Coordinates of C-alpha atoms and ligand atoms in Angstrom, one line a residue:
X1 CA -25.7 -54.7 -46.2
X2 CA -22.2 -53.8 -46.7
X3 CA -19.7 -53.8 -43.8
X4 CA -17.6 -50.5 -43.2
X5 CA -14.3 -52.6 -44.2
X6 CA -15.6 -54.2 -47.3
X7 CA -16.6 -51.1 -48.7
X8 CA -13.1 -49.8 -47.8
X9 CA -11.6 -52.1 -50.1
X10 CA -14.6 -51.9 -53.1
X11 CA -14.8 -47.7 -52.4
X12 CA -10.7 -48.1 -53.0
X13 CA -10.6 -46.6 -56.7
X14 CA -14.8 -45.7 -56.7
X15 CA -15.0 -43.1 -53.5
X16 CA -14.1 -39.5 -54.0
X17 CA -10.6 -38.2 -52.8
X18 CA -11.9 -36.1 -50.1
X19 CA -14.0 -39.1 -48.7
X20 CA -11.0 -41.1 -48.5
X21 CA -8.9 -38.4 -47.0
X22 CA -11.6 -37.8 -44.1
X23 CA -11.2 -41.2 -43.6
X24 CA -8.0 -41.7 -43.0
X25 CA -7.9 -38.6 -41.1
X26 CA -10.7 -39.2 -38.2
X27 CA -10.2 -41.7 -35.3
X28 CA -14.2 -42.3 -35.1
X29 CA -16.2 -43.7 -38.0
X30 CA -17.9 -42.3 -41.7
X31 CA -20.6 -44.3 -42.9
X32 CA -22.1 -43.9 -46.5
X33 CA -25.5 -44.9 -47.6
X34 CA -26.0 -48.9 -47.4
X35 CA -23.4 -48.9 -44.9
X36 CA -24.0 -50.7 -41.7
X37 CA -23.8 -48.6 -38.7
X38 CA -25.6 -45.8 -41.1
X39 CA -29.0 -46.6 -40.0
X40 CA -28.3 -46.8 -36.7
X41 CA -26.3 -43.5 -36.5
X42 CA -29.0 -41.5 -38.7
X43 CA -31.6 -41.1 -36.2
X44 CA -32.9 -38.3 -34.9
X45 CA -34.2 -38.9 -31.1
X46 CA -37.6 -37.6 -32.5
X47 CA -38.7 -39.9 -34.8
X48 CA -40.9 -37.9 -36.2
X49 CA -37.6 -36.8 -37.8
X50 CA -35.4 -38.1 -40.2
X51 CA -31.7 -37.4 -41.5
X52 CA -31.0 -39.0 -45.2
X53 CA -27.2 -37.8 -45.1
X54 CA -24.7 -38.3 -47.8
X55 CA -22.3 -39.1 -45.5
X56 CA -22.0 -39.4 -41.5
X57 CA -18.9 -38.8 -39.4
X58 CA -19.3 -39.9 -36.0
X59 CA -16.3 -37.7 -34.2
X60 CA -14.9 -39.1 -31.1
X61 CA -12.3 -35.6 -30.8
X62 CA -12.4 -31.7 -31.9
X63 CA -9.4 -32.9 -34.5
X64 CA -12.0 -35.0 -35.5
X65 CA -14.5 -32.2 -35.4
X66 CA -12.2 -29.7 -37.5
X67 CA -11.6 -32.9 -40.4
X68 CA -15.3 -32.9 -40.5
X69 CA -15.8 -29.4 -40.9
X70 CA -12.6 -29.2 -44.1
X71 CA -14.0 -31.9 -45.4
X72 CA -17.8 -30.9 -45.8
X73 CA -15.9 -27.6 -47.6
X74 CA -14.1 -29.8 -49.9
X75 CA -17.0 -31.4 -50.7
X76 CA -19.4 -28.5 -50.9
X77 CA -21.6 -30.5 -48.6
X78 CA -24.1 -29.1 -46.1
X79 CA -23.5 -29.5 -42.5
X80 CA -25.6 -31.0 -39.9
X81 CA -24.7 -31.0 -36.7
X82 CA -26.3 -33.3 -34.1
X83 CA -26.0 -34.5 -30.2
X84 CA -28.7 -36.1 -29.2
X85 CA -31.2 -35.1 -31.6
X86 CA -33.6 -33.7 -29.3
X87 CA -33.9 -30.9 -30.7
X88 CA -33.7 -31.0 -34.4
X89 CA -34.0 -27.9 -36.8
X90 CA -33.0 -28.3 -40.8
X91 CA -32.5 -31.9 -41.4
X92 CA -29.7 -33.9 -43.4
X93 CA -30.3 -34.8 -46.8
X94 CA -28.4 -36.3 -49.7
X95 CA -26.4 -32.9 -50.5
X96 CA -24.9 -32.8 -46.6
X97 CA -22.9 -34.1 -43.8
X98 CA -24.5 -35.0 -40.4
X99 CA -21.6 -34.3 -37.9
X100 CA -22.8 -36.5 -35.0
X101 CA -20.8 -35.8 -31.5
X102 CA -22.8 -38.6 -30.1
X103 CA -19.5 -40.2 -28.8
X104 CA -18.2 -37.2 -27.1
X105 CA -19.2 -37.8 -23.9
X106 CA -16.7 -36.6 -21.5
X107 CA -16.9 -34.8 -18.3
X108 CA -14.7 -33.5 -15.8
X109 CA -16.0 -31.9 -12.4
X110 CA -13.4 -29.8 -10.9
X111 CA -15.2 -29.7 -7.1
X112 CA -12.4 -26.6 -6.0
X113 CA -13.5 -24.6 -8.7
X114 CA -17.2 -25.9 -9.0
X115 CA -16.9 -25.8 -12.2
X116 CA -17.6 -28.5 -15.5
X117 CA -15.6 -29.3 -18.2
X118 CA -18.2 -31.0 -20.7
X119 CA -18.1 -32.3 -24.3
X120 CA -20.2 -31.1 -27.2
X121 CA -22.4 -34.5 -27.1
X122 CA -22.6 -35.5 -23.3
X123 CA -26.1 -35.7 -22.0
X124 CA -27.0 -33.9 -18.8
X125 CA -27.9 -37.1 -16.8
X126 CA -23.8 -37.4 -16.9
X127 CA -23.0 -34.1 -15.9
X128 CA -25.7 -34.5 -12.9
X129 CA -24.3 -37.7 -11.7
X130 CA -20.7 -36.7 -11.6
X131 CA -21.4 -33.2 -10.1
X132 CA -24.0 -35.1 -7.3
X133 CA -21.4 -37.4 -6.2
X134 CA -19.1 -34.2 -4.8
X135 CA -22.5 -32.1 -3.7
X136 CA -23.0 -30.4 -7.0
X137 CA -24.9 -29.5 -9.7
X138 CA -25.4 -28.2 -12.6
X139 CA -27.8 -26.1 -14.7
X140 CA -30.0 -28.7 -16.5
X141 CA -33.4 -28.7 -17.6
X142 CA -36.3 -31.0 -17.0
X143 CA -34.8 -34.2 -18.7
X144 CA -31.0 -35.0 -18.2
X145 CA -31.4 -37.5 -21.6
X146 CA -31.0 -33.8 -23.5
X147 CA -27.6 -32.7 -24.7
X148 CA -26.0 -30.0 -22.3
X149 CA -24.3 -27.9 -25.0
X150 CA -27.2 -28.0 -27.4
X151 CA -29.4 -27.0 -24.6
X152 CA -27.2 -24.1 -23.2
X153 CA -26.8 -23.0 -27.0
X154 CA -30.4 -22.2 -26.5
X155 CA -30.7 -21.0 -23.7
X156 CA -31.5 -23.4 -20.9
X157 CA -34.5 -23.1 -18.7
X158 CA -34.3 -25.8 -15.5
X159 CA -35.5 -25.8 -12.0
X160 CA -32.7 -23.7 -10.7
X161 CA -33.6 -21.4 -13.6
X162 CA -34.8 -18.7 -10.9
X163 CA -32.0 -19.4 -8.5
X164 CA -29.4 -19.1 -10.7
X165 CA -30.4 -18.2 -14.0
X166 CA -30.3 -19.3 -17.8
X167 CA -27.4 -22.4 -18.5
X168 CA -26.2 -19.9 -20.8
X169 CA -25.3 -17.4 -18.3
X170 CA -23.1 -19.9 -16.2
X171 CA -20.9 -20.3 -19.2
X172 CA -17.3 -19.9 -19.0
X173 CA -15.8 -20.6 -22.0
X174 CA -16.9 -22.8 -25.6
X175 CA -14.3 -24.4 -27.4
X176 CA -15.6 -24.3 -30.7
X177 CA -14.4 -25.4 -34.5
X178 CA -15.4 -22.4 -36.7
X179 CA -16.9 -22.2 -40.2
X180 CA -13.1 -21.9 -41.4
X181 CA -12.7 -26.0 -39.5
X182 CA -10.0 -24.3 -36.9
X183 CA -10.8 -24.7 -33.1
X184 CA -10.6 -21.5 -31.1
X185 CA -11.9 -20.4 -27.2
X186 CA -14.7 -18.0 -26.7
X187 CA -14.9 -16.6 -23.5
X188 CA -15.1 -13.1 -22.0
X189 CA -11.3 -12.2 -22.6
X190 CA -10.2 -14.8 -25.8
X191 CA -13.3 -13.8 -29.1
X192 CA -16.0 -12.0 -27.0
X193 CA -18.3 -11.6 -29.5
X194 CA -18.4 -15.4 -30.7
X195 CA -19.0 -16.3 -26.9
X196 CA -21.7 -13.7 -26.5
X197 CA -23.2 -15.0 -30.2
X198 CA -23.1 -18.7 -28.9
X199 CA -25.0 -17.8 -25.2
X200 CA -28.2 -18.5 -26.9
X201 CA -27.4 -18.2 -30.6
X202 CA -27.8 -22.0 -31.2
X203 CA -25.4 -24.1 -33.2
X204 CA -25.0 -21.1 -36.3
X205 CA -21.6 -20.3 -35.3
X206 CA -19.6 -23.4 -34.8
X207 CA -19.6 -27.0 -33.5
X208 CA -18.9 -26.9 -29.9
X209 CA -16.7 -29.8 -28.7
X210 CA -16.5 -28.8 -24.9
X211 CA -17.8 -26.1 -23.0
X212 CA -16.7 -25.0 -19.4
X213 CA -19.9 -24.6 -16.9
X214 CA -19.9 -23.2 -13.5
X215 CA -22.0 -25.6 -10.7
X216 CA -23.9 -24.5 -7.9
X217 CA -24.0 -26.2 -4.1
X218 CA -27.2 -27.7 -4.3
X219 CA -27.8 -31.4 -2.8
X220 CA -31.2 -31.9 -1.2
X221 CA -34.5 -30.1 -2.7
X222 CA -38.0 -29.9 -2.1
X223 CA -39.5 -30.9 -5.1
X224 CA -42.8 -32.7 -6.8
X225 CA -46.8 -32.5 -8.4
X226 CA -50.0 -32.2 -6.7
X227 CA -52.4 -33.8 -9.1
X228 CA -55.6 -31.8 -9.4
X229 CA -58.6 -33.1 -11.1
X230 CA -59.3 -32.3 -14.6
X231 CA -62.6 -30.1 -13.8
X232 CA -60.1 -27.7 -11.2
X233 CA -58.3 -26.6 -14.4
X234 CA -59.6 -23.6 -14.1
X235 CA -59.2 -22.9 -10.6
X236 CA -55.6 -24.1 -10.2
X237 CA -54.7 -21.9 -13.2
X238 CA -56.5 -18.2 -11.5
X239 CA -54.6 -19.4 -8.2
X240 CA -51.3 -20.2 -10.0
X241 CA -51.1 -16.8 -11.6
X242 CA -51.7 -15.3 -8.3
X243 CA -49.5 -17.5 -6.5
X244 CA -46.3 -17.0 -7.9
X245 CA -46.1 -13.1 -7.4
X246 CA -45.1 -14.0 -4.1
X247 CA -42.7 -16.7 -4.7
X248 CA -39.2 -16.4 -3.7
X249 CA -36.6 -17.2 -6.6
X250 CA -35.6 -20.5 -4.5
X251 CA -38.9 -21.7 -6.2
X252 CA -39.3 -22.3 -9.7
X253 CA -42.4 -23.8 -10.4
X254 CA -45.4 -23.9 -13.6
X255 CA -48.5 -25.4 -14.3
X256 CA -48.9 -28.9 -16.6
X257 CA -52.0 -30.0 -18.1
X258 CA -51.6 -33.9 -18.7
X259 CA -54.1 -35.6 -20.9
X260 CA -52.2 -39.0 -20.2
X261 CA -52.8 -41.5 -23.1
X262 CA -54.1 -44.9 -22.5
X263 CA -51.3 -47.0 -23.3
X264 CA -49.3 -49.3 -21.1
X265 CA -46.3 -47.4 -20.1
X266 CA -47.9 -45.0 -18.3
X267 CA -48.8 -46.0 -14.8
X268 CA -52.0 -47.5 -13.8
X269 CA -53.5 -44.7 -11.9
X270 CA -53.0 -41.8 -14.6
X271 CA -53.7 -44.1 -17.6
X272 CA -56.0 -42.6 -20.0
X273 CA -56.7 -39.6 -17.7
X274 CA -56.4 -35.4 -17.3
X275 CA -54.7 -33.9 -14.3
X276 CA -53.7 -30.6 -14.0
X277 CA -51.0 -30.5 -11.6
X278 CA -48.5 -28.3 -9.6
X279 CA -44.8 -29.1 -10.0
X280 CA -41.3 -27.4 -9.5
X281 CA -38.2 -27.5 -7.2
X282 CA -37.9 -25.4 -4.1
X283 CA -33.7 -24.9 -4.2
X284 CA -33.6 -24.1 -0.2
X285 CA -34.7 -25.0 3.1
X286 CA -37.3 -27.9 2.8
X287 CA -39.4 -26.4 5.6
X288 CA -40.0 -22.9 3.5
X289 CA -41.0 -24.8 0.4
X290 CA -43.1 -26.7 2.4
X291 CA -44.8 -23.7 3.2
X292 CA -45.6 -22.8 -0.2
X293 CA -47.0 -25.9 -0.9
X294 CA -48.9 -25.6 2.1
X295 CA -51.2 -22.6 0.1
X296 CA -52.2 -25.2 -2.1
X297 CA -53.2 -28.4 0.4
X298 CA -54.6 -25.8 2.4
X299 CA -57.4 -24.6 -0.5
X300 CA -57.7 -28.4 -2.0
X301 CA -56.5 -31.3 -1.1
X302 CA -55.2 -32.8 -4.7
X303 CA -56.1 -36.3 -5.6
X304 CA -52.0 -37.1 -5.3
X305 CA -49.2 -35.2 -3.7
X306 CA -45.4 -36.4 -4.8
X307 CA -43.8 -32.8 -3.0
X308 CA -41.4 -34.0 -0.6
X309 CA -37.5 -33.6 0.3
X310 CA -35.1 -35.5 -2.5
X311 CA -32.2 -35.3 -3.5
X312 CA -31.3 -33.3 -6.2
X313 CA -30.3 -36.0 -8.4
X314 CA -33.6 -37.5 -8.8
X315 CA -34.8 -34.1 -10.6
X316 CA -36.2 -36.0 -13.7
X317 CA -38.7 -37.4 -11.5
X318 CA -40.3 -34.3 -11.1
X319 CA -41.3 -34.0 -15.2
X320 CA -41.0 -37.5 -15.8
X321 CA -40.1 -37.2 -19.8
X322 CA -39.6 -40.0 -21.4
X323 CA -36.2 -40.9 -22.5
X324 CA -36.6 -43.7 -25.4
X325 CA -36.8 -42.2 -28.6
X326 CA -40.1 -41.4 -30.3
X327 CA -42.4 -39.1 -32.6
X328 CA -43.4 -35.9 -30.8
X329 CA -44.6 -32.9 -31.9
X330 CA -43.5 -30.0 -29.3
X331 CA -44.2 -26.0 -29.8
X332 CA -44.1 -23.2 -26.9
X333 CA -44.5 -19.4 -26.6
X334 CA -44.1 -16.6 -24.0
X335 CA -46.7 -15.7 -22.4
X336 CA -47.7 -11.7 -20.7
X337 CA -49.9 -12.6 -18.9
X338 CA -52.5 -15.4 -17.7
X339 CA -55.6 -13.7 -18.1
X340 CA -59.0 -14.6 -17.0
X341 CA -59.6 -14.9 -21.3
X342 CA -56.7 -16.8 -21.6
X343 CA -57.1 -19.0 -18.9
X344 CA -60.6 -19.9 -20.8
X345 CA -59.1 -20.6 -23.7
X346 CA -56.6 -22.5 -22.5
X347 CA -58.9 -24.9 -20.4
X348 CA -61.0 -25.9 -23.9
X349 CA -57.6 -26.3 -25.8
X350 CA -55.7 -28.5 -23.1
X351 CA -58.1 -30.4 -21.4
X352 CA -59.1 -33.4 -23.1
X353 CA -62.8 -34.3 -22.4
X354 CA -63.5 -37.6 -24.3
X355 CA -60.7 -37.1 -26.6
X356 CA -61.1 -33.5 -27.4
X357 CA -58.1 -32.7 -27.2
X358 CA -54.8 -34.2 -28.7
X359 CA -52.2 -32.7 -26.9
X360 CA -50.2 -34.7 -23.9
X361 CA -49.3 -32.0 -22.0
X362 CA -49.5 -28.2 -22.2
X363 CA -47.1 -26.5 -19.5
X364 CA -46.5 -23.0 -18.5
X365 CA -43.1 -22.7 -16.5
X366 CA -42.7 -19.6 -14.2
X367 CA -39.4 -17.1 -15.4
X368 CA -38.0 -14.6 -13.8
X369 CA -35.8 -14.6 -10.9
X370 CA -32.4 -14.7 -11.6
X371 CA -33.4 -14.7 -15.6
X372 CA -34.5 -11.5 -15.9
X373 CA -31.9 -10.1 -13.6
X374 CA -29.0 -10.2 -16.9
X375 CA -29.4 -7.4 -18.9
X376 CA -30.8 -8.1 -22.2
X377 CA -27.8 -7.0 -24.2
X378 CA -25.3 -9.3 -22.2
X379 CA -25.8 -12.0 -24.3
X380 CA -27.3 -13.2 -27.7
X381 CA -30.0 -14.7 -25.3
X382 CA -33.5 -12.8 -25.2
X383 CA -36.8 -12.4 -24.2
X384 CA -35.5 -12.4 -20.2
X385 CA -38.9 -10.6 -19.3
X386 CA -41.0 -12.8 -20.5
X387 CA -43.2 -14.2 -17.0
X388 CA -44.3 -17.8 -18.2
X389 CA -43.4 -19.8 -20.8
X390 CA -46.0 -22.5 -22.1
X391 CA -44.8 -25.6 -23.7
X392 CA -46.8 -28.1 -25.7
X393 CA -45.9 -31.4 -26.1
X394 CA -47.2 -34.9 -27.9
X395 CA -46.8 -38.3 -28.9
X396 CA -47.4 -38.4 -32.2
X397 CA -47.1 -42.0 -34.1
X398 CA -47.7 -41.1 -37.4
X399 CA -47.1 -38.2 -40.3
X400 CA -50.6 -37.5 -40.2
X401 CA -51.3 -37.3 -36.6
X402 CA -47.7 -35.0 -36.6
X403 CA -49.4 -32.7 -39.3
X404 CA -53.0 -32.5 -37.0
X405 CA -51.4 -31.8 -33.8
X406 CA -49.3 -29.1 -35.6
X407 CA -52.7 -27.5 -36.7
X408 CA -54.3 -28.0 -33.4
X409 CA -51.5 -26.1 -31.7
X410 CA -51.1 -23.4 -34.3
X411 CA -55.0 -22.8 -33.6
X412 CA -55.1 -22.6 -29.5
X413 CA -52.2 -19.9 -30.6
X414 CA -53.9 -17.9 -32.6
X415 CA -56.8 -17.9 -30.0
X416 CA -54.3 -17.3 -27.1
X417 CA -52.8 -14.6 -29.2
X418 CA -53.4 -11.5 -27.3
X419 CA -52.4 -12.9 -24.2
X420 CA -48.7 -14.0 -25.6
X421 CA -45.9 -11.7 -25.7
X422 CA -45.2 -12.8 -29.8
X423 CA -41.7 -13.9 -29.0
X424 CA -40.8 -17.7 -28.3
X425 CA -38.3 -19.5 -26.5
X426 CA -35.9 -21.1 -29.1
X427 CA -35.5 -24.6 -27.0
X428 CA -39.1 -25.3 -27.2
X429 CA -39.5 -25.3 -31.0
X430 CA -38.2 -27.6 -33.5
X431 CA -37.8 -28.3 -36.6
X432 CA -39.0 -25.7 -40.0
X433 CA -40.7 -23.5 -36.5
X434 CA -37.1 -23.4 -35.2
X435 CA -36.3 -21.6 -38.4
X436 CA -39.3 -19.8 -39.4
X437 CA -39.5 -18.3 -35.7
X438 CA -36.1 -17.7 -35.1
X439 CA -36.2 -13.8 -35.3
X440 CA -38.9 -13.9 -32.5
X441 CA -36.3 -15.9 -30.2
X442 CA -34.5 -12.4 -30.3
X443 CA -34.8 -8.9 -29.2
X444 CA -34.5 -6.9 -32.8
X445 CA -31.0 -5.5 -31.1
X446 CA -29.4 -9.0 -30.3
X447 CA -30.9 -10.3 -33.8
X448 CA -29.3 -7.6 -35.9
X449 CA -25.6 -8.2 -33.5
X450 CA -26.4 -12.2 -34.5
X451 CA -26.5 -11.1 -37.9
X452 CA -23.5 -9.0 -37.7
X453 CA -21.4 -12.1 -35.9
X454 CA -22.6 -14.3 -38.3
X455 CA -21.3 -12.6 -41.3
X456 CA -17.7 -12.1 -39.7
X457 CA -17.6 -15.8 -38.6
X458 CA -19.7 -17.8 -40.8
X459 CA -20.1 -15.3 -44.2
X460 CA -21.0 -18.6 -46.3
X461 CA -23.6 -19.7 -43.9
X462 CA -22.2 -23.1 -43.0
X463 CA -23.4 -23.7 -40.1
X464 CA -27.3 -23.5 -41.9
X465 CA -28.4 -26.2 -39.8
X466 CA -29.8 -24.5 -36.5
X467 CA -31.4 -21.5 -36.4
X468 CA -32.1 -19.2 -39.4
X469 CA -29.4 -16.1 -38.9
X470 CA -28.9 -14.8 -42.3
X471 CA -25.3 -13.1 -42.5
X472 CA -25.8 -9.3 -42.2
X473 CA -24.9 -8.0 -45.8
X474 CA -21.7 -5.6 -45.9
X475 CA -23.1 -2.2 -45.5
X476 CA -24.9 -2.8 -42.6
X477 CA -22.3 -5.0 -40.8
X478 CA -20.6 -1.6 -40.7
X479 CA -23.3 0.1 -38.8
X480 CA -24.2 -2.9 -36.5
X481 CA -21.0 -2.8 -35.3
Ligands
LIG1 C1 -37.7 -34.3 -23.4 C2 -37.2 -32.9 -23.6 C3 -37.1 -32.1 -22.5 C4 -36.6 -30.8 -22.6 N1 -36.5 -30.0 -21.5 C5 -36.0 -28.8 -21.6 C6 -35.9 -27.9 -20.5 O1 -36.3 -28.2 -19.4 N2 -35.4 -26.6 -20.7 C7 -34.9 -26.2 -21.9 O2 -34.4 -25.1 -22.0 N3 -35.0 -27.0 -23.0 C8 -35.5 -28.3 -22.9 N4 -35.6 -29.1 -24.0 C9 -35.2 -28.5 -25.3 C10 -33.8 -28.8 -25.6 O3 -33.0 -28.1 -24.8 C11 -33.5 -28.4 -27.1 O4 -34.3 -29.1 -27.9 C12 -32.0 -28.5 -27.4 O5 -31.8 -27.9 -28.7 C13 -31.6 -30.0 -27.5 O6 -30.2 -30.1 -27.7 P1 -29.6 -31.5 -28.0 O7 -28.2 -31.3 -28.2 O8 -30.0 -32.5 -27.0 O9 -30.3 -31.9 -29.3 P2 -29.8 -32.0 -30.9 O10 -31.0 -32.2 -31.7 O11 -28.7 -32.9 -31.0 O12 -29.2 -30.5 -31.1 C14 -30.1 -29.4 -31.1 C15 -29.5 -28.2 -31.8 O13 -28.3 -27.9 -31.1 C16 -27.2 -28.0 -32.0 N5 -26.1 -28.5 -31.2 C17 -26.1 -29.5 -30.3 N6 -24.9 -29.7 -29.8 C18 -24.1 -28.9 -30.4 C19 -22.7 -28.6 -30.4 N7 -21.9 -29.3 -29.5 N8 -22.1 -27.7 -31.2 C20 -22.9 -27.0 -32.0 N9 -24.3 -27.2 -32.1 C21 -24.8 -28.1 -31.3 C22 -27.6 -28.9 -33.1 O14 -26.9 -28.7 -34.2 C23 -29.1 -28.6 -33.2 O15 -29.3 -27.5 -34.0 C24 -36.2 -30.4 -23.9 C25 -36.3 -31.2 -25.0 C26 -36.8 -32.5 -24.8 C27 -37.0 -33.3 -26.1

């Protein structure tokens, strides 16, 4: 293995001008093939994944960010940008760059304004810590190990999503380094369009380096599971879709099906077993989400009960996602409704009766609230109607196992078809789906603007990496806008 400052000195007449230059331009590190630190930097949190990059800059600063950017030009190299890599689309391979902003971590609270200033690779488990420690918080999902821009890019579905809406909607402003490498502000008053392209657009129009959030007063919550036997699955799934009609937005809630797999790091109790369990997070006064739960202990007492008052910075104990890396295969779709059919089909998919089934967990979150209360049009952000969104997710340790989870899951669609609105949630795929599905992530109005945007900002397609907006040719960039 080479080190980074011996190949300095062989790469000295053998390394391409524009290498060189980025080199001597950026304050974090490039690392070539068969450098060390290459391996390392490469990964994709998924290792189901895998970047093969000609060339990794790991950018500590947006000037970094904008050399990165030129320099990919220069090179007429593909770009790849990453965070955390939990959410990888088009991968990096020996004609492109992987931009990694896995060292821009920074976060600033400002507790007057309740706002956050955050950089385009901090995690949310950060942003959560700094905003508890002033009575806080901010608009994360169910893992704070996932990147807060990246997620907001998407979207962002969390427990407060029904309180107070999609991350994307509490944006106030991205800083972001356009296709052209120069660093502008989008917000409402400085490039409205870019802003409204990047609230659920994905990564297609720029590399964010910071964005500006707004934080809500939220300290103590009402929060857990009730763990229901595998043979209930069918009950708790016709009293669930009843259930929530009357829920108040405080309470965002869903359903999880949790064939847990017999292997060591999962506790001794659920080891090798199916639950299907109630969780969520009642945002308001412990004694009224009590209540709700109430409904439930009142019907069946559940083999285990975790709801109680926490504070809201133990939130990841309510999903209890990994955070080491490692293969998965995830997938999602909205749903219209949970039918009495679809609730069938569902049971013989998800529950795993003596292996049966191969998926870890199949979820369906509760929307609406606050979601579907922005108009459609406000941002590039769609499907805000949709009433549950189902999530499937699994370990998967090799290629093979990737490949027959894939076709498992692309099966219990097609039988779940007519219950499922067609459209998907852009977070909850990955990968070629991320791509191949990325019109369905979109009204056909906000799809053609994304279109539109894309051909003013990015007409060469640079930013290829994320999800698969085609600039709008000419003539009907016109009419678009
Ligand atoms: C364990 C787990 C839990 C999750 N829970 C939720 C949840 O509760 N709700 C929800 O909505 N989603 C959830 N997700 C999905 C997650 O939000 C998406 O996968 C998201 O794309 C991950 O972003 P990332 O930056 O962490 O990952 P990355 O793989 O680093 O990035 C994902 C995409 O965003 C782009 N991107 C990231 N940062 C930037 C940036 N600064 N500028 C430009 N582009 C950027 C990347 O280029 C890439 O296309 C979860 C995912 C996992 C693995």
């Amino acid at each position: 293995m080479t080190t980074a400052s011996e190949l300095t000195v062989q790469e000295s007449q053998a390394s391409p001008v524009w290498l060189a230059a980025l080199r001597a331009r950026v304050k974090g590190d490039v690392f070539v093939p068969g450098v060390e630190g290459y391996e390392q930097a490469r990964q994709v949190w998924n290792r189901s994944f895998q970047h093969q990059p000609a060339v990794i800059v790991l950018a500590e600063n947006a000037f970094d960010v904008e050399a990165a950017v030129q320099a990919a030009t220069t090179a007429g190299l593909r770009l790849v940008v990453q965070a955390t890599g939990h959410g990888a689309a088009r991968l990096a391979d020996a004609g492109a760059m992987l931009l990694s902003l896995e060292r821009m971590t920074g976060v600033r609270v400002d507790v007057q304004r309740r706002t956050a200033v955050i950089e385009g690779g901090t995690k949310w488990g950060e942003v959560l810590r700094q905003a508890q420690q002033v009575g806080l918080a901010p608009l994360l999902g169910s893992s704070p190990d996932v990147g807060a821009v990246g997620y907001t890019l998407g979207g962002g579905m969390g427990w407060l999503a029904r309180k107070y809406g999609m991350s994307c909607d509490s944006v106030n402003w991205f800083d972001v380094v356009t296709a052209g490498g120069q660093l502008v502000r989008a917000s409402e008053t400085e490039n409205p369009d870019l802003f409204w392209a990047l609230r659920g657009g994905g990564g297609s129009f720029g590399v964010v380096t910071a964005m500006e959030v707004r934080l809500y007063p939220v300290t103590m919550v009402y929060g857990g599971n009730l763990f229901y036997p595998a043979a209930l699955a069918k009950d708790v799934l016709t009293r669930f879709r009843e259930w929530v009609k009357g829920n108040p937005d405080e309470l965002t809630s869903s359903v999880a099906i949790m064939n847990f797999p017999p292997i060591p790091d999962v506790p001794e109790p659920m080891r090798g077993q199916t639950f299907v369990m109630v969780r969520g997070l009642y945002a308001g006064d412990s004694k009224d989400g009590a209540a709700r739960i109430r409904e439930w202990l009142d019907w069946q007492q559940p083999i285990m009960n975790t709801w109680a008052e926490m504070p809201f910075s133990l939130v990841k104990e309510i999903s209890a996602e990994p955070e080491d890396p490692m293969p998965a295969f995830a997938t999602g779709a909205w749903v219209r409704e949970l039918s009495d059919e679809a609730i069938d089909t569902i049971v013989s998919r998800a529950v795993s009766v003596n292996g049966s089934s191969p998926l870890n967990v199949t979820e369906f979150r509760h929307a609406g609230g606050a979601i579907a209360r922005v108009a459609p049009e406000a941002a590039a952000y769609g499907n805000r109607d949709g009433k549950f969104l189902m999530q499937i997710v699994t370990v998967t340790p090799t290629p093979e196992a990737w490949t027959a989870v894939r076709d498992y899951a692309e099966q219990f669609r097609a039988e779940l078809k007519p219950a499922l609105t067609g459209k998907v949630y852009m977070n909850f795929t990955e990968g070629d789906e991320r791509r191949e599905r990325t019109r369905d992530g979109f009204s056909e109005a906000n799809f053609a603007r994304l279109q539109a945007l894309k051909a003013r900002y990015d007409a060469a397609n640079r930013f290829d990496h994320a999800f698969d907006i085609p600039p709008a040719a000419r003539e009907s960039e016109a009419v678009a806008e």
